[in-house]
Tab-separated table of C-alpha atoms in Angstrom:
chain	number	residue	atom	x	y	z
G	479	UNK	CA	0.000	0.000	0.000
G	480	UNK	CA	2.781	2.569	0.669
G	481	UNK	CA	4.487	1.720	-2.547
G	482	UNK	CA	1.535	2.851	-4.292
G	483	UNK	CA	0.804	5.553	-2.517
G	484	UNK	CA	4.861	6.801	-2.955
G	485	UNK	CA	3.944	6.466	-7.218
G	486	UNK	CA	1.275	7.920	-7.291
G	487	UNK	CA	2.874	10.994	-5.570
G	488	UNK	CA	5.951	10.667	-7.809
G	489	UNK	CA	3.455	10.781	-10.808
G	490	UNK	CA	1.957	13.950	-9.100
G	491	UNK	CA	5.350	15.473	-9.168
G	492	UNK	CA	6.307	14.347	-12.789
G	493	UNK	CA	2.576	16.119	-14.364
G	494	UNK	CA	3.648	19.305	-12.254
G	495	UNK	CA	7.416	19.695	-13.875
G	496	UNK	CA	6.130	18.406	-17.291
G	497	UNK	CA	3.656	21.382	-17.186
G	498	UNK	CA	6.237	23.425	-16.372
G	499	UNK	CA	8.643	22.426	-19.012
G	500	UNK	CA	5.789	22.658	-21.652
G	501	UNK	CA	5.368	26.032	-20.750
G	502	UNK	CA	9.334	27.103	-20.532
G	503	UNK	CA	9.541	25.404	-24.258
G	504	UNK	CA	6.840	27.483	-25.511
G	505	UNK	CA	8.436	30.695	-24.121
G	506	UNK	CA	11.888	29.365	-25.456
G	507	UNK	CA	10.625	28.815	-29.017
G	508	UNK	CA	8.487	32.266	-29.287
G	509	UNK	CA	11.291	34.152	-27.812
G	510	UNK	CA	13.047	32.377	-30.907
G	511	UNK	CA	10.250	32.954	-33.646
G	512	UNK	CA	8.567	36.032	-32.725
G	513	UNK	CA	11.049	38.759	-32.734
G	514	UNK	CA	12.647	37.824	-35.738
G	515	UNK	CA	9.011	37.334	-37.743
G	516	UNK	CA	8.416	40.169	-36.420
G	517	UNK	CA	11.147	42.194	-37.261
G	518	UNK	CA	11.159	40.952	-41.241
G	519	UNK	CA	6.930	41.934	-40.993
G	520	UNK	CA	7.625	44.975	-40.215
G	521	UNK	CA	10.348	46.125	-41.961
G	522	UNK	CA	9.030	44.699	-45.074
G	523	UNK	CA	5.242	45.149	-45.295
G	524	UNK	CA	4.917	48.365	-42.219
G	525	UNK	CA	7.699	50.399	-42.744
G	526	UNK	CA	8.687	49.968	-46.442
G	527	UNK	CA	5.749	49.123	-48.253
G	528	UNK	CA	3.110	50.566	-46.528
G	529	UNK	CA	4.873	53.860	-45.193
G	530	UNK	CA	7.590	53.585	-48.256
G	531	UNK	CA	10.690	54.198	-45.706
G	532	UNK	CA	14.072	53.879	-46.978
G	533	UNK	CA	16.300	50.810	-46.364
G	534	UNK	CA	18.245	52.755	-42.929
G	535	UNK	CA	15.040	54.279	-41.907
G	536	UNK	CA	13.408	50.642	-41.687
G	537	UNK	CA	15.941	48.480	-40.479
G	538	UNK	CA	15.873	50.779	-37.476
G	539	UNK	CA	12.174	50.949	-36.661
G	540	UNK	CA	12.040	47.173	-37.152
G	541	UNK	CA	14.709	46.780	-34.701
G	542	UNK	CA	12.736	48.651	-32.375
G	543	UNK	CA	9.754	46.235	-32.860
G	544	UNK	CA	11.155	43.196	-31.910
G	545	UNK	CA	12.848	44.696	-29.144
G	546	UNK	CA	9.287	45.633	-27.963
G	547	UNK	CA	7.784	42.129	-28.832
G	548	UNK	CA	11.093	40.414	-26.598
G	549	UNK	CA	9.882	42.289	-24.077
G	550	UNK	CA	5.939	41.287	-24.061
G	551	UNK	CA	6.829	37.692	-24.467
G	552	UNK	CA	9.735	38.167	-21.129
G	553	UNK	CA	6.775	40.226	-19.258
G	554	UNK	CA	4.034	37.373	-20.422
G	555	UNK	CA	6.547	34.488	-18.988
G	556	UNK	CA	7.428	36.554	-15.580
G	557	UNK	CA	3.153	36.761	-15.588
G	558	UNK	CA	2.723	33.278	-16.144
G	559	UNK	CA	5.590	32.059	-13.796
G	560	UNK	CA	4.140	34.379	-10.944
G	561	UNK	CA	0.597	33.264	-11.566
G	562	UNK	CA	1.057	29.507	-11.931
G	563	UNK	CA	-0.995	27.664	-9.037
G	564	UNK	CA	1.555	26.380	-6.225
G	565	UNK	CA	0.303	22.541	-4.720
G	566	UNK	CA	-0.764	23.545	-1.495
G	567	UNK	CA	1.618	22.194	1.231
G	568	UNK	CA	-0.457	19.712	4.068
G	569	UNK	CA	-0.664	20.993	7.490
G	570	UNK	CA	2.243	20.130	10.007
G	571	UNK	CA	0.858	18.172	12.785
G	572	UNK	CA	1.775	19.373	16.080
G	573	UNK	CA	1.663	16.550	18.906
């Protein structure tokens, strides 16, 4: 009975870290893809075609936009880290 008991607690543990490592390789690959689709978007299709910007002019502006989109995916993760539900911890039993 306590060997069951100790796996199904070990398999409570393993669904807790595999959540978190789903969510830390989601983060990790749009930290990866966003800012640089974002950053060939822009530059392309915003600043050069639809506001017809030189080649400096855009490259700079684009810049800025992934810089901007870095830092609502880091914000997003820091909200999601601070927000994920913590297992509550059982009472101590004081005898």
């Amino acid at each position: 009975m306590a060997e069951s008991s100790r796996i199904s607690s070990m398999r409570m543990a393993d669904d807790g870290n595999s959540k978190v490592m789903k969510t830390m390789i989601m983060f990790s690959i749009g930290m990866i893809t966003c800012p640089i689709f974002s950053y060939f978007f822009s530059k392309s299709f915003i600043f050069e075609g639809l506001f017809g910007m030189p080649h400096a002019s855009s490259y700079f502006y684009a810049a800025i936009v992934s810089i901007v989109v870095v830092h609502i995916i880091l914000f997003m993760f820091i909200y999601v880290a601070w927000t994920e539900d913590a297992k509550p911890q059982p009472p101590f039993k004081i005898e």
